[in-house]
C-alpha positions as a printed Julia matrix, in Angstrom:
123×3 Matrix{Float64}:
  -7.12  -16.31   34.08
  -9.5   -13.91   32.85
 -10.48  -14.73   29.15
  -9.18  -12.76   26.59
 -11.2   -11.64   23.97
 -10.53  -11.72   20.34
  -9.71   -8.19   18.83
 -12.17   -6.97   15.89
 -10.94   -4.53   12.99
 -13.06   -2.62   11.08
 -12.59   -3.72    7.13
 -11.21   -0.65    5.93
  -8.45   -0.95    8.97
  -8.03   -4.86    7.71
  -7.55   -3.79    3.64
  -5.21   -1.38    4.95
  -2.84   -3.76    6.93
  -3.27   -6.46    3.94
  -2.76   -3.89    1.41
  -5.73   -3.92   -1.41
  -8.32   -1.69   -1.69
 -11.05   -2.49    0.0
 -13.41   -1.63   -2.43
 -12.33   -3.72   -4.23
 -12.4    -6.17   -2.2
 -15.91   -9.27   -1.36
 -18.84   -7.66   -0.51
 -18.64   -9.85    2.87
 -15.33   -8.89    3.39
 -16.41   -5.4     3.26
 -19.62   -5.52    5.14
 -18.18   -7.53    7.87
 -16.22   -6.55   11.07
 -12.82   -9.04   10.6
 -10.97  -10.95   13.67
  -6.93  -10.59   14.35
  -6.91  -14.17   14.15
  -8.65  -13.7    10.76
  -6.31  -11.52    8.87
  -3.45  -13.79   10.21
  -4.85  -17.18    7.84
  -5.59  -14.45    5.99
  -2.04  -13.62    4.93
  -0.12  -17.23    6.31
  -3.12  -18.11    3.3
  -4.16  -16.1     1.07
  -7.81  -17.02   -0.57
  -7.93  -16.75   -4.39
  -9.72  -13.39   -4.49
  -6.98  -11.87   -2.3
  -4.11  -13.43   -4.48
  -5.94  -12.14   -7.46
  -6.36   -8.3    -5.44
  -2.31   -8.23   -5.0
  -1.27   -9.23   -8.31
  -3.39   -7.32  -10.44
  -4.59   -4.36   -8.61
  -6.83   -2.16   -8.49
  -4.25   -1.63   -5.88
  -4.7     1.66   -3.27
  -2.06    4.39   -3.31
   0.02    3.0    -0.25
   1.19    0.54   -2.97
   0.52    1.98   -6.63
   3.26    5.16   -4.7
   5.86    2.25   -3.31
   5.85    0.12   -6.74
   6.08    3.69   -8.97
   9.15    4.93   -7.01
   6.53    7.59   -5.25
   5.57    9.41   -2.44
   1.55    9.47   -1.82
   1.8    12.8    -1.89
   4.15   12.7    -5.23
   0.62   10.74   -7.52
  -1.47   13.23   -5.6
   1.02   16.39   -7.25
   0.57   14.48  -10.84
  -3.24   14.03  -10.59
  -3.52   10.27   -9.49
  -6.0    10.1    -6.37
  -7.57    6.35   -7.46
  -6.63    2.95   -7.28
  -4.86    1.83  -10.47
  -4.37   -1.78  -11.77
  -0.78   -3.44  -12.05
  -1.26   -2.43  -15.99
  -1.82    1.42  -15.19
   1.48    0.49  -13.62
   3.59   -0.71  -15.39
   1.8     1.71  -18.74
   2.96    4.54  -16.11
   6.44    2.71  -15.77
   7.2     2.31  -19.9
   5.53    6.03  -20.23
   8.38    7.81  -18.18
   6.47   11.25  -17.62
   8.21   13.67  -17.08
   6.49   14.19  -13.39
   7.43   10.33  -12.14
  10.99   11.39  -12.89
  10.4    14.15  -10.87
   9.11   12.84   -8.1
  11.71    9.95   -8.1
  14.34   12.66   -7.3
  12.3    14.25   -5.18
  11.93   10.91   -3.33
  15.32   10.23   -3.5
  16.92   12.85   -1.88
  13.8    13.26    1.05
  15.12    9.29    1.51
  19.07    9.92    0.84
  18.38   12.78    3.84
  16.95   10.25    6.22
  19.61    7.91    5.49
  21.97   10.86    6.61
  20.04   11.97    9.95
  20.74    9.1    11.04
  23.75    8.84   11.3
  23.9    12.0    13.54
  24.52   11.47   16.51
  22.33   12.71   18.98
  22.65   14.44   21.74
């Protein structure tokens, strides 16, 4: 029986899997490597810094897009390229600008088309 080498990942990969903005994580997280076991532990029992980031941000674009109900491309078209806090996201929702309504409609249409494609029988 051979010993299995523990898999490690770069901090950027771990941050993506944790759905947090890397630049907002503690320096020791950004400067190290993360093992699969450490990632599992962070997901199972998040430390306070991780809970705080998930609650208040700043959030990566993937999380911002999901919370606004638009695509990452839709954010880019609206000129939003930076991480946003939860308060920033709520302010956009409250303002409900035209671009947000348009991008939500676009996203809904894309999802409708994807669902339709899944229903079609394959040949």
